[in-house]
Amino acid sequence: MEQRRRRLKRTIDYRGRDWFRQYEQLAYSRPHHVLLESGQGGRYSIIGLDPIGVIRADERRLIIKQRGLKRCWMARRSKGSGNGFGVSPCRMRGSRCLAKAG
């Protein structure tokens, strides 16, 4: 069965409109969204909505959620590593990462 490709970009003509208001309307009901700009008075604004994956991190954990799967890694001291740190997979219980935040 062949998978159908999803459109990855859409160009929106916002001439004559407040572009930030346009972004707010598009992002309003979505839990994950991002706005990237090329600078003040820049030429491009890029809006990202409904990502296929979400990456979160705190002082000691890295959590990646992608396509319904959740993976977790924990920072640890490692011997023999040039920077003194490494990462190892966390133990999971269901979809919950059992590693404690720093």
PDB file of N, CA and C in Angstrom:
ATOM      1  N   MET A   1       0.843  -1.183   0.000  1.00  0.00           N
ATOM      2  CA  MET A   1       0.000   0.000   0.000  1.00  0.00           C
ATOM      3  C   MET A   1       0.891   1.250   0.000  1.00  0.00           C
ATOM      4  N   GLU A   2       0.705   2.082  -0.948  1.00  0.00           N
ATOM      5  CA  GLU A   2       1.512   3.287  -1.097  1.00  0.00           C
ATOM      6  C   GLU A   2       0.977   4.395  -0.203  1.00  0.00           C
ATOM      7  N   GLN A   3       1.883   5.054   0.539  1.00  0.00           N
ATOM      8  CA  GLN A   3       1.481   6.159   1.397  1.00  0.00           C
ATOM      9  C   GLN A   3       1.364   7.431   0.577  1.00  0.00           C
ATOM     10  N   ARG A   4       0.352   8.190   0.862  1.00  0.00           N
ATOM     11  CA  ARG A   4       0.161   9.459   0.182  1.00  0.00           C
ATOM     12  C   ARG A   4       0.967  10.538   0.906  1.00  0.00           C
ATOM     13  N   ARG A   5       1.695  11.334   0.168  1.00  0.00           N
ATOM     14  CA  ARG A   5       2.522  12.386   0.761  1.00  0.00           C
ATOM     15  C   ARG A   5       1.664  13.560   1.216  1.00  0.00           C
ATOM     16  N   ARG A   6       2.041  14.098   2.372  1.00  0.00           N
ATOM     17  CA  ARG A   6       1.381  15.289   2.898  1.00  0.00           C
ATOM     18  C   ARG A   6       2.085  16.528   2.388  1.00  0.00           C
ATOM     19  N   ARG A   7       1.343  17.547   2.106  1.00  0.00           N
ATOM     20  CA  ARG A   7       1.929  18.805   1.667  1.00  0.00           C
ATOM     21  C   ARG A   7       2.692  19.431   2.833  1.00  0.00           C
ATOM     22  N   LEU A   8       3.929  19.783   2.614  1.00  0.00           N
ATOM     23  CA  LEU A   8       4.776  20.294   3.681  1.00  0.00           C
ATOM     24  C   LEU A   8       4.789  21.812   3.783  1.00  0.00           C
ATOM     25  N   LYS A   9       4.367  22.475   2.748  1.00  0.00           N
ATOM     26  CA  LYS A   9       4.368  23.933   2.841  1.00  0.00           C
ATOM     27  C   LYS A   9       3.107  24.502   2.212  1.00  0.00           C
ATOM     28  N   ARG A  10       2.779  25.675   2.672  1.00  0.00           N
ATOM     29  CA  ARG A  10       1.645  26.402   2.114  1.00  0.00           C
ATOM     30  C   ARG A  10       2.007  27.875   2.169  1.00  0.00           C
ATOM     31  N   THR A  11       1.854  28.560   1.075  1.00  0.00           N
ATOM     32  CA  THR A  11       2.151  29.982   1.015  1.00  0.00           C
ATOM     33  C   THR A  11       0.857  30.753   1.240  1.00  0.00           C
ATOM     34  N   ILE A  12       0.919  31.706   2.159  1.00  0.00           N
ATOM     35  CA  ILE A  12      -0.256  32.518   2.464  1.00  0.00           C
ATOM     36  C   ILE A  12       0.062  33.960   2.103  1.00  0.00           C
ATOM     37  N   ASP A  13      -0.761  34.542   1.271  1.00  0.00           N
ATOM     38  CA  ASP A  13      -0.594  35.944   0.901  1.00  0.00           C
ATOM     39  C   ASP A  13      -1.277  36.787   1.981  1.00  0.00           C
ATOM     40  N   TYR A  14      -0.486  37.508   2.760  1.00  0.00           N
ATOM     41  CA  TYR A  14      -1.078  38.319   3.823  1.00  0.00           C
ATOM     42  C   TYR A  14      -0.916  39.811   3.579  1.00  0.00           C
ATOM     43  N   ARG A  15      -0.670  40.196   2.346  1.00  0.00           N
ATOM     44  CA  ARG A  15      -0.557  41.629   2.038  1.00  0.00           C
ATOM     45  C   ARG A  15      -1.830  42.354   2.470  1.00  0.00           C
ATOM     46  N   GLY A  16      -1.631  43.452   3.128  1.00  0.00           N
ATOM     47  CA  GLY A  16      -2.780  44.233   3.580  1.00  0.00           C
ATOM     48  C   GLY A  16      -3.341  43.732   4.897  1.00  0.00           C
ATOM     49  N   ARG A  17      -2.797  42.661   5.445  1.00  0.00           N
ATOM     50  CA  ARG A  17      -3.264  42.130   6.722  1.00  0.00           C
ATOM     51  C   ARG A  17      -2.116  42.159   7.729  1.00  0.00           C
ATOM     52  N   ASP A  18      -2.461  42.124   8.987  1.00  0.00           N
ATOM     53  CA  ASP A  18      -1.464  42.030  10.044  1.00  0.00           C
ATOM     54  C   ASP A  18      -0.986  40.579  10.103  1.00  0.00           C
ATOM     55  N   TRP A  19       0.262  40.325   9.718  1.00  0.00           N
ATOM     56  CA  TRP A  19       0.762  38.950   9.609  1.00  0.00           C
ATOM     57  C   TRP A  19       0.800  38.249  10.952  1.00  0.00           C
ATOM     58  N   PHE A  20       1.077  38.985  12.049  1.00  0.00           N
ATOM     59  CA  PHE A  20       1.123  38.336  13.361  1.00  0.00           C
ATOM     60  C   PHE A  20      -0.257  37.890  13.794  1.00  0.00           C
ATOM     61  N   ARG A  21      -1.269  38.668  13.472  1.00  0.00           N
ATOM     62  CA  ARG A  21      -2.649  38.261  13.765  1.00  0.00           C
ATOM     63  C   ARG A  21      -3.004  36.996  12.976  1.00  0.00           C
ATOM     64  N   GLN A  22      -2.523  36.931  11.758  1.00  0.00           N
ATOM     65  CA  GLN A  22      -2.731  35.736  10.925  1.00  0.00           C
ATOM     66  C   GLN A  22      -2.123  34.507  11.617  1.00  0.00           C
ATOM     67  N   TYR A  23      -0.894  34.661  12.127  1.00  0.00           N
ATOM     68  CA  TYR A  23      -0.231  33.577  12.855  1.00  0.00           C
ATOM     69  C   TYR A  23      -1.040  33.178  14.095  1.00  0.00           C
ATOM     70  N   GLU A  24      -1.494  34.161  14.861  1.00  0.00           N
ATOM     71  CA  GLU A  24      -2.285  33.871  16.067  1.00  0.00           C
ATOM     72  C   GLU A  24      -3.542  33.068  15.731  1.00  0.00           C
ATOM     73  N   GLN A  25      -4.210  33.430  14.639  1.00  0.00           N
ATOM     74  CA  GLN A  25      -5.420  32.707  14.242  1.00  0.00           C
ATOM     75  C   GLN A  25      -5.105  31.274  13.828  1.00  0.00           C
ATOM     76  N   LEU A  26      -4.003  31.078  13.098  1.00  0.00           N
ATOM     77  CA  LEU A  26      -3.629  29.734  12.672  1.00  0.00           C
ATOM     78  C   LEU A  26      -3.197  28.865  13.855  1.00  0.00           C
ATOM     79  N   ALA A  27      -2.521  29.447  14.827  1.00  0.00           N
ATOM     80  CA  ALA A  27      -1.952  28.691  15.940  1.00  0.00           C
ATOM     81  C   ALA A  27      -2.886  28.573  17.148  1.00  0.00           C
ATOM     82  N   TYR A  28      -3.998  29.275  17.142  1.00  0.00           N
ATOM     83  CA  TYR A  28      -4.861  29.406  18.318  1.00  0.00           C
ATOM     84  C   TYR A  28      -5.205  28.082  18.995  1.00  0.00           C
ATOM     85  N   SER A  29      -5.696  27.124  18.274  1.00  0.00           N
ATOM     86  CA  SER A  29      -6.183  25.882  18.887  1.00  0.00           C
ATOM     87  C   SER A  29      -5.167  24.740  18.824  1.00  0.00           C
ATOM     88  N   ARG A  30      -3.953  25.022  18.418  1.00  0.00           N
ATOM     89  CA  ARG A  30      -2.937  23.974  18.284  1.00  0.00           C
ATOM     90  C   ARG A  30      -1.976  24.021  19.473  1.00  0.00           C
ATOM     91  N   PRO A  31      -1.701  22.868  20.098  1.00  0.00           N
ATOM     92  CA  PRO A  31      -0.823  22.873  21.270  1.00  0.00           C
ATOM     93  C   PRO A  31       0.645  23.123  20.936  1.00  0.00           C
ATOM     94  N   HIS A  32       1.079  22.792  19.729  1.00  0.00           N
ATOM     95  CA  HIS A  32       2.478  22.962  19.349  1.00  0.00           C
ATOM     96  C   HIS A  32       2.562  23.777  18.065  1.00  0.00           C
ATOM     97  N   HIS A  33       3.252  24.927  18.155  1.00  0.00           N
ATOM     98  CA  HIS A  33       3.416  25.794  16.990  1.00  0.00           C
ATOM     99  C   HIS A  33       4.671  26.624  17.173  1.00  0.00           C
ATOM    100  N   VAL A  34       5.193  27.145  16.069  1.00  0.00           N
ATOM    101  CA  VAL A  34       6.419  27.945  16.134  1.00  0.00           C
ATOM    102  C   VAL A  34       6.378  29.020  15.053  1.00  0.00           C
ATOM    103  N   LEU A  35       6.998  30.154  15.353  1.00  0.00           N
ATOM    104  CA  LEU A  35       7.137  31.245  14.393  1.00  0.00           C
ATOM    105  C   LEU A  35       8.618  31.567  14.269  1.00  0.00           C
ATOM    106  N   LEU A  36       9.160  31.467  13.073  1.00  0.00           N
ATOM    107  CA  LEU A  36      10.558  31.801  12.796  1.00  0.00           C
ATOM    108  C   LEU A  36      10.577  32.997  11.849  1.00  0.00           C
ATOM    109  N   GLU A  37      11.404  33.987  12.176  1.00  0.00           N
ATOM    110  CA  GLU A  37      11.487  35.177  11.335  1.00  0.00           C
ATOM    111  C   GLU A  37      12.918  35.431  10.918  1.00  0.00           C
ATOM    112  N   SER A  38      13.087  36.090   9.788  1.00  0.00           N
ATOM    113  CA  SER A  38      14.423  36.389   9.288  1.00  0.00           C
ATOM    114  C   SER A  38      14.965  37.702   9.848  1.00  0.00           C
ATOM    115  N   GLY A  39      14.319  38.259  10.845  1.00  0.00           N
ATOM    116  CA  GLY A  39      14.818  39.479  11.487  1.00  0.00           C
ATOM    117  C   GLY A  39      13.849  40.634  11.333  1.00  0.00           C
ATOM    118  N   GLN A  40      14.106  41.705  12.058  1.00  0.00           N
ATOM    119  CA  GLN A  40      13.241  42.877  11.998  1.00  0.00           C
ATOM    120  C   GLN A  40      13.258  43.450  10.582  1.00  0.00           C
ATOM    121  N   GLY A  41      12.105  43.583  10.018  1.00  0.00           N
ATOM    122  CA  GLY A  41      12.005  44.071   8.649  1.00  0.00           C
ATOM    123  C   GLY A  41      12.465  43.041   7.638  1.00  0.00           C
ATOM    124  N   GLY A  42      12.593  41.795   8.097  1.00  0.00           N
ATOM    125  CA  GLY A  42      13.083  40.721   7.237  1.00  0.00           C
ATOM    126  C   GLY A  42      12.085  40.332   6.165  1.00  0.00           C
ATOM    127  N   ARG A  43      12.554  39.503   5.290  1.00  0.00           N
ATOM    128  CA  ARG A  43      11.752  39.141   4.134  1.00  0.00           C
ATOM    129  C   ARG A  43      10.852  37.941   4.380  1.00  0.00           C
ATOM    130  N   TYR A  44      11.264  37.029   5.261  1.00  0.00           N
ATOM    131  CA  TYR A  44      10.531  35.778   5.428  1.00  0.00           C
ATOM    132  C   TYR A  44      10.053  35.581   6.853  1.00  0.00           C
ATOM    133  N   SER A  45       8.877  35.002   6.987  1.00  0.00           N
ATOM    134  CA  SER A  45       8.339  34.512   8.253  1.00  0.00           C
ATOM    135  C   SER A  45       7.882  33.090   7.982  1.00  0.00           C
ATOM    136  N   ILE A  46       8.293  32.182   8.837  1.00  0.00           N
ATOM    137  CA  ILE A  46       7.936  30.772   8.663  1.00  0.00           C
ATOM    138  C   ILE A  46       7.131  30.333   9.871  1.00  0.00           C
ATOM    139  N   ILE A  47       5.963  29.752   9.619  1.00  0.00           N
ATOM    140  CA  ILE A  47       5.081  29.268  10.671  1.00  0.00           C
ATOM    141  C   ILE A  47       5.068  27.745  10.606  1.00  0.00           C
ATOM    142  N   GLY A  48       5.287  27.101  11.746  1.00  0.00           N
ATOM    143  CA  GLY A  48       5.215  25.644  11.823  1.00  0.00           C
ATOM    144  C   GLY A  48       4.052  25.238  12.706  1.00  0.00           C
ATOM    145  N   LEU A  49       3.187  24.364  12.192  1.00  0.00           N
ATOM    146  CA  LEU A  49       2.006  23.887  12.919  1.00  0.00           C
ATOM    147  C   LEU A  49       1.943  22.369  12.854  1.00  0.00           C
ATOM    148  N   ASP A  50       1.362  21.761  13.873  1.00  0.00           N
ATOM    149  CA  ASP A  50       1.118  20.320  13.908  1.00  0.00           C
ATOM    150  C   ASP A  50       2.349  19.494  13.534  1.00  0.00           C
ATOM    151  N   PRO A  51       3.396  19.534  14.353  1.00  0.00           N
ATOM    152  CA  PRO A  51       4.634  18.813  14.019  1.00  0.00           C
ATOM    153  C   PRO A  51       4.453  17.300  14.107  1.00  0.00           C
ATOM    154  N   ILE A  52       5.310  16.562  13.407  1.00  0.00           N
ATOM    155  CA  ILE A  52       5.265  15.096  13.503  1.00  0.00           C
ATOM    156  C   ILE A  52       5.998  14.611  14.744  1.00  0.00           C
ATOM    157  N   GLY A  53       6.794  15.488  15.359  1.00  0.00           N
ATOM    158  CA  GLY A  53       7.511  15.123  16.573  1.00  0.00           C
ATOM    159  C   GLY A  53       7.715  16.335  17.464  1.00  0.00           C
ATOM    160  N   VAL A  54       7.871  16.070  18.765  1.00  0.00           N
ATOM    161  CA  VAL A  54       8.107  17.125  19.742  1.00  0.00           C
ATOM    162  C   VAL A  54       9.300  16.711  20.595  1.00  0.00           C
ATOM    163  N   ILE A  55      10.265  17.618  20.764  1.00  0.00           N
ATOM    164  CA  ILE A  55      11.453  17.364  21.581  1.00  0.00           C
ATOM    165  C   ILE A  55      11.382  18.262  22.814  1.00  0.00           C
ATOM    166  N   ARG A  56      11.536  17.641  23.989  1.00  0.00           N
ATOM    167  CA  ARG A  56      11.555  18.393  25.246  1.00  0.00           C
ATOM    168  C   ARG A  56      12.794  18.001  26.030  1.00  0.00           C
ATOM    169  N   ALA A  57      13.334  18.942  26.773  1.00  0.00           N
ATOM    170  CA  ALA A  57      14.512  18.656  27.586  1.00  0.00           C
ATOM    171  C   ALA A  57      14.481  19.491  28.851  1.00  0.00           C
ATOM    172  N   ASP A  58      15.074  18.948  29.911  1.00  0.00           N
ATOM    173  CA  ASP A  58      15.334  19.719  31.117  1.00  0.00           C
ATOM    174  C   ASP A  58      16.799  19.505  31.467  1.00  0.00           C
ATOM    175  N   GLU A  59      17.182  19.724  32.721  1.00  0.00           N
ATOM    176  CA  GLU A  59      18.603  19.631  33.070  1.00  0.00           C
ATOM    177  C   GLU A  59      19.205  18.254  32.823  1.00  0.00           C
ATOM    178  N   ARG A  60      18.405  17.200  32.944  1.00  0.00           N
ATOM    179  CA  ARG A  60      18.968  15.857  32.851  1.00  0.00           C
ATOM    180  C   ARG A  60      18.282  14.947  31.849  1.00  0.00           C
ATOM    181  N   ARG A  61      17.091  15.277  31.393  1.00  0.00           N
ATOM    182  CA  ARG A  61      16.351  14.379  30.511  1.00  0.00           C
ATOM    183  C   ARG A  61      16.122  14.971  29.135  1.00  0.00           C
ATOM    184  N   LEU A  62      16.058  14.091  28.151  1.00  0.00           N
ATOM    185  CA  LEU A  62      15.676  14.438  26.785  1.00  0.00           C
ATOM    186  C   LEU A  62      14.529  13.508  26.423  1.00  0.00           C
ATOM    187  N   ILE A  63      13.389  14.071  26.063  1.00  0.00           N
ATOM    188  CA  ILE A  63      12.209  13.282  25.718  1.00  0.00           C
ATOM    189  C   ILE A  63      11.787  13.636  24.303  1.00  0.00           C
ATOM    190  N   ILE A  64      11.623  12.607  23.473  1.00  0.00           N
ATOM    191  CA  ILE A  64      11.193  12.797  22.092  1.00  0.00           C
ATOM    192  C   ILE A  64       9.898  12.027  21.879  1.00  0.00           C
ATOM    193  N   LYS A  65       8.854  12.740  21.454  1.00  0.00           N
ATOM    194  CA  LYS A  65       7.585  12.114  21.090  1.00  0.00           C
ATOM    195  C   LYS A  65       7.442  12.230  19.585  1.00  0.00           C
ATOM    196  N   GLN A  66       7.235  11.100  18.926  1.00  0.00           N
ATOM    197  CA  GLN A  66       7.102  11.111  17.470  1.00  0.00           C
ATOM    198  C   GLN A  66       6.172   9.996  17.048  1.00  0.00           C
ATOM    199  N   ARG A  67       5.144  10.362  16.306  1.00  0.00           N
ATOM    200  CA  ARG A  67       4.179   9.407  15.768  1.00  0.00           C
ATOM    201  C   ARG A  67       3.653   8.452  16.836  1.00  0.00           C
ATOM    202  N   GLY A  68       3.268   8.998  17.979  1.00  0.00           N
ATOM    203  CA  GLY A  68       2.679   8.192  19.036  1.00  0.00           C
ATOM    204  C   GLY A  68       3.676   7.454  19.919  1.00  0.00           C
ATOM    205  N   LEU A  69       4.958   7.481  19.596  1.00  0.00           N
ATOM    206  CA  LEU A  69       5.978   6.830  20.414  1.00  0.00           C
ATOM    207  C   LEU A  69       6.692   7.868  21.258  1.00  0.00           C
ATOM    208  N   LYS A  70       7.061   7.474  22.467  1.00  0.00           N
ATOM    209  CA  LYS A  70       7.777   8.379  23.350  1.00  0.00           C
ATOM    210  C   LYS A  70       9.076   7.698  23.765  1.00  0.00           C
ATOM    211  N   ARG A  71      10.193   8.403  23.596  1.00  0.00           N
ATOM    212  CA  ARG A  71      11.498   7.888  24.001  1.00  0.00           C
ATOM    213  C   ARG A  71      12.153   8.892  24.941  1.00  0.00           C
ATOM    214  N   CYS A  72      12.901   8.363  25.907  1.00  0.00           N
ATOM    215  CA  CYS A  72      13.506   9.208  26.926  1.00  0.00           C
ATOM    216  C   CYS A  72      14.965   8.801  27.116  1.00  0.00           C
ATOM    217  N   TRP A  73      15.845   9.795  27.282  1.00  0.00           N
ATOM    218  CA  TRP A  73      17.254   9.566  27.580  1.00  0.00           C
ATOM    219  C   TRP A  73      17.635  10.392  28.799  1.00  0.00           C
ATOM    220  N   MET A  74      18.586   9.866  29.576  1.00  0.00           N
ATOM    221  CA  MET A  74      19.032  10.525  30.792  1.00  0.00           C
ATOM    222  C   MET A  74      20.523  10.845  30.681  1.00  0.00           C
ATOM    223  N   ALA A  75      20.913  12.061  31.044  1.00  0.00           N
ATOM    224  CA  ALA A  75      22.337  12.422  31.064  1.00  0.00           C
ATOM    225  C   ALA A  75      22.981  11.737  32.269  1.00  0.00           C
ATOM    226  N   ARG A  76      24.217  11.283  32.109  1.00  0.00           N
ATOM    227  CA  ARG A  76      24.945  10.622  33.192  1.00  0.00           C
ATOM    228  C   ARG A  76      26.427  10.897  33.044  1.00  0.00           C
ATOM    229  N   ARG A  77      27.136  10.801  34.113  1.00  0.00           N
ATOM    230  CA  ARG A  77      28.598  10.908  34.063  1.00  0.00           C
ATOM    231  C   ARG A  77      29.126   9.644  33.411  1.00  0.00           C
ATOM    232  N   SER A  78      30.101   9.799  32.529  1.00  0.00           N
ATOM    233  CA  SER A  78      30.661   8.603  31.891  1.00  0.00           C
ATOM    234  C   SER A  78      32.172   8.623  31.977  1.00  0.00           C
ATOM    235  N   LYS A  79      32.727   7.496  32.234  1.00  0.00           N
ATOM    236  CA  LYS A  79      34.181   7.371  32.306  1.00  0.00           C
ATOM    237  C   LYS A  79      34.736   7.186  30.908  1.00  0.00           C
ATOM    238  N   GLY A  80      35.863   7.809  30.637  1.00  0.00           N
ATOM    239  CA  GLY A  80      36.504   7.635  29.342  1.00  0.00           C
ATOM    240  C   GLY A  80      35.973   8.538  28.249  1.00  0.00           C
ATOM    241  N   SER A  81      34.930   9.297  28.510  1.00  0.00           N
ATOM    242  CA  SER A  81      34.386  10.218  27.515  1.00  0.00           C
ATOM    243  C   SER A  81      35.109  11.556  27.637  1.00  0.00           C
ATOM    244  N   GLY A  82      35.418  12.182  26.537  1.00  0.00           N
ATOM    245  CA  GLY A  82      36.151  13.432  26.541  1.00  0.00           C
ATOM    246  C   GLY A  82      35.474  14.536  27.332  1.00  0.00           C
ATOM    247  N   ASN A  83      34.143  14.610  27.275  1.00  0.00           N
ATOM    248  CA  ASN A  83      33.453  15.685  27.988  1.00  0.00           C
ATOM    249  C   ASN A  83      32.938  15.256  29.358  1.00  0.00           C
ATOM    250  N   GLY A  84      33.086  13.975  29.717  1.00  0.00           N
ATOM    251  CA  GLY A  84      32.674  13.515  31.034  1.00  0.00           C
ATOM    252  C   GLY A  84      31.200  13.193  31.167  1.00  0.00           C
ATOM    253  N   PHE A  85      30.419  13.350  30.075  1.00  0.00           N
ATOM    254  CA  PHE A  85      28.993  13.051  30.133  1.00  0.00           C
ATOM    255  C   PHE A  85      28.600  12.133  28.992  1.00  0.00           C
ATOM    256  N   GLY A  86      27.536  11.401  29.206  1.00  0.00           N
ATOM    257  CA  GLY A  86      26.976  10.546  28.175  1.00  0.00           C
ATOM    258  C   GLY A  86      25.465  10.505  28.363  1.00  0.00           C
ATOM    259  N   VAL A  87      24.793   9.759  27.554  1.00  0.00           N
ATOM    260  CA  VAL A  87      23.350   9.590  27.706  1.00  0.00           C
ATOM    261  C   VAL A  87      23.029   8.109  27.672  1.00  0.00           C
ATOM    262  N   SER A  88      21.987   7.744  28.382  1.00  0.00           N
ATOM    263  CA  SER A  88      21.519   6.366  28.352  1.00  0.00           C
ATOM    264  C   SER A  88      19.997   6.381  28.318  1.00  0.00           C
ATOM    265  N   PRO A  89      19.379   5.387  27.688  1.00  0.00           N
ATOM    266  CA  PRO A  89      17.916   5.346  27.642  1.00  0.00           C
ATOM    267  C   PRO A  89      17.326   5.243  29.046  1.00  0.00           C
ATOM    268  N   CYS A  90      16.213   5.898  29.261  1.00  0.00           N
ATOM    269  CA  CYS A  90      15.512   5.838  30.545  1.00  0.00           C
ATOM    270  C   CYS A  90      14.590   4.624  30.560  1.00  0.00           C
ATOM    271  N   ARG A  91      14.277   4.204  31.755  1.00  0.00           N
ATOM    272  CA  ARG A  91      13.246   3.172  31.894  1.00  0.00           C
ATOM    273  C   ARG A  91      11.890   3.852  31.735  1.00  0.00           C
ATOM    274  N   MET A  92      10.989   3.164  31.087  1.00  0.00           N
ATOM    275  CA  MET A  92       9.660   3.720  30.838  1.00  0.00           C
ATOM    276  C   MET A  92       8.621   2.810  31.491  1.00  0.00           C
ATOM    277  N   ARG A  93       7.554   3.405  31.988  1.00  0.00           N
ATOM    278  CA  ARG A  93       6.381   2.657  32.444  1.00  0.00           C
ATOM    279  C   ARG A  93       5.213   3.188  31.635  1.00  0.00           C
ATOM    280  N   GLY A  94       4.778   2.388  30.673  1.00  0.00           N
ATOM    281  CA  GLY A  94       3.779   2.875  29.729  1.00  0.00           C
ATOM    282  C   GLY A  94       4.400   3.999  28.921  1.00  0.00           C
ATOM    283  N   SER A  95       3.780   5.176  28.955  1.00  0.00           N
ATOM    284  CA  SER A  95       4.334   6.329  28.237  1.00  0.00           C
ATOM    285  C   SER A  95       5.035   7.282  29.194  1.00  0.00           C
ATOM    286  N   ARG A  96       5.263   6.856  30.433  1.00  0.00           N
ATOM    287  CA  ARG A  96       5.853   7.738  31.439  1.00  0.00           C
ATOM    288  C   ARG A  96       7.344   7.429  31.627  1.00  0.00           C
ATOM    289  N   CYS A  97       8.159   8.457  31.551  1.00  0.00           N
ATOM    290  CA  CYS A  97       9.600   8.344  31.775  1.00  0.00           C
ATOM    291  C   CYS A  97       9.840   8.294  33.276  1.00  0.00           C
ATOM    292  N   LEU A  98      10.577   7.278  33.737  1.00  0.00           N
ATOM    293  CA  LEU A  98      10.785   7.105  35.171  1.00  0.00           C
ATOM    294  C   LEU A  98      11.997   7.875  35.701  1.00  0.00           C
ATOM    295  N   ALA A  99      12.764   8.506  34.845  1.00  0.00           N
ATOM    296  CA  ALA A  99      13.928   9.279  35.288  1.00  0.00           C
ATOM    297  C   ALA A  99      13.455  10.529  36.021  1.00  0.00           C
ATOM    298  N   LYS A 100      14.152  10.890  37.076  1.00  0.00           N
ATOM    299  CA  LYS A 100      13.790  12.091  37.837  1.00  0.00           C
ATOM    300  C   LYS A 100      14.459  13.303  37.238  1.00  0.00           C
ATOM    301  N   ALA A 101      13.725  14.397  37.181  1.00  0.00           N
ATOM    302  CA  ALA A 101      14.288  15.654  36.672  1.00  0.00           C
ATOM    303  C   ALA A 101      15.362  16.129  37.633  1.00  0.00           C
ATOM    304  N   GLY A 102      16.393  16.822  37.065  1.00  0.00           N
ATOM    305  CA  GLY A 102      17.506  17.329  37.862  1.00  0.00           C
ATOM    306  C   GLY A 102      17.021  18.245  38.902  1.00  0.00           C
TER     307      GLY A 102
END
